[in-house]
Amino acid sequence: MASKDSTQKQFFGITDNVPEEAWYWLAIGSILLSAGFKISKKDNWALFVGQWPPTFIVFALYHRLLRPSSK
């Protein structure tokens, strides 16, 4: 079983490879997808997908605040 530090290093290794702008585009895309689901009367899917943007924005802020040298 992997240790907590090893798992955390793997997680940050993966997220560090994603550019900051990609997280913002994912947030915008999920908002549009949620709106599309709402328009097509799929309210449960709209609510589910509508929860994603804050997570994507937090990842982008992580890159901006904790990894300023990557820009």
Short mmCIF file of C-alpha atoms in Angstrom, two decimals:
data_model
loop_
_atom_site.label_atom_id
_atom_site.label_comp_id
_atom_site.label_asym_id
_atom_site.label_seq_id
_atom_site.Cartn_x
_atom_site.Cartn_y
_atom_site.Cartn_z
CA MET A 1 0.00 0.00 0.00
CA ALA A 2 1.34 3.43 -0.93
CA SER A 3 2.18 5.84 1.85
CA LYS A 4 0.37 9.14 2.26
CA ASP A 5 3.42 11.14 1.14
CA SER A 6 3.86 8.99 -1.95
CA THR A 7 0.20 9.37 -2.90
CA GLN A 8 0.36 13.12 -2.35
CA LYS A 9 3.50 13.45 -4.48
CA GLN A 10 1.80 11.50 -7.29
CA PHE A 11 -1.28 13.73 -7.09
CA PHE A 12 0.70 16.97 -7.18
CA GLY A 13 2.94 15.57 -9.90
CA ILE A 14 -0.10 15.06 -12.11
CA THR A 15 -1.78 18.41 -11.35
CA ASP A 16 1.50 20.32 -11.76
CA ASN A 17 1.70 19.13 -15.37
CA VAL A 18 -1.63 20.77 -16.23
CA PRO A 19 -1.27 24.46 -17.19
CA GLU A 20 -3.13 27.00 -15.07
CA GLU A 21 -5.22 28.19 -18.01
CA ALA A 22 -6.55 24.68 -18.59
CA TRP A 23 -8.24 24.71 -15.17
CA TYR A 24 -10.03 27.96 -16.04
CA TRP A 25 -11.17 26.56 -19.39
CA LEU A 26 -12.44 23.43 -17.66
CA ALA A 27 -14.43 25.61 -15.24
CA ILE A 28 -15.97 27.61 -18.08
CA GLY A 29 -16.72 24.43 -20.03
CA SER A 30 -18.42 22.79 -17.08
CA ILE A 31 -20.57 25.89 -16.54
CA LEU A 32 -21.66 25.76 -20.18
CA LEU A 33 -22.26 22.01 -19.98
CA SER A 34 -24.35 22.50 -16.85
CA ALA A 35 -26.38 25.20 -18.59
CA GLY A 36 -26.92 22.84 -21.51
CA PHE A 37 -28.18 20.13 -19.20
CA LYS A 38 -30.50 22.64 -17.50
CA ILE A 39 -31.91 23.77 -20.86
CA SER A 40 -32.51 20.15 -21.86
CA LYS A 41 -34.40 19.60 -18.59
CA LYS A 42 -31.81 17.23 -17.10
CA ASP A 43 -31.76 18.99 -13.74
CA ASN A 44 -29.88 16.31 -11.81
CA TRP A 45 -27.04 16.29 -14.32
CA ALA A 46 -27.03 20.10 -14.36
CA LEU A 47 -26.60 20.20 -10.59
CA PHE A 48 -23.93 17.51 -10.66
CA VAL A 49 -21.84 19.18 -13.35
CA GLY A 50 -22.51 22.60 -11.81
CA GLN A 51 -20.50 21.56 -8.76
CA TRP A 52 -17.27 21.18 -10.77
CA PRO A 53 -16.25 24.82 -11.49
CA PRO A 54 -15.21 25.68 -7.91
CA THR A 55 -12.91 22.66 -7.84
CA PHE A 56 -11.28 23.62 -11.13
CA ILE A 57 -10.86 27.22 -9.96
CA VAL A 58 -9.22 26.06 -6.73
CA PHE A 59 -6.69 24.06 -8.75
CA ALA A 60 -5.95 27.16 -10.86
CA LEU A 61 -5.52 29.28 -7.75
CA TYR A 62 -3.22 26.65 -6.30
CA HIS A 63 -0.98 27.05 -9.32
CA ARG A 64 -1.04 30.82 -9.11
CA LEU A 65 -0.45 31.13 -5.36
CA LEU A 66 1.81 28.21 -4.52
CA ARG A 67 3.66 27.77 -7.80
CA PRO A 68 4.22 31.34 -9.10
CA SER A 69 7.49 30.36 -10.77
CA SER A 70 5.67 28.03 -13.18
CA LYS A 71 4.15 30.96 -15.09
#
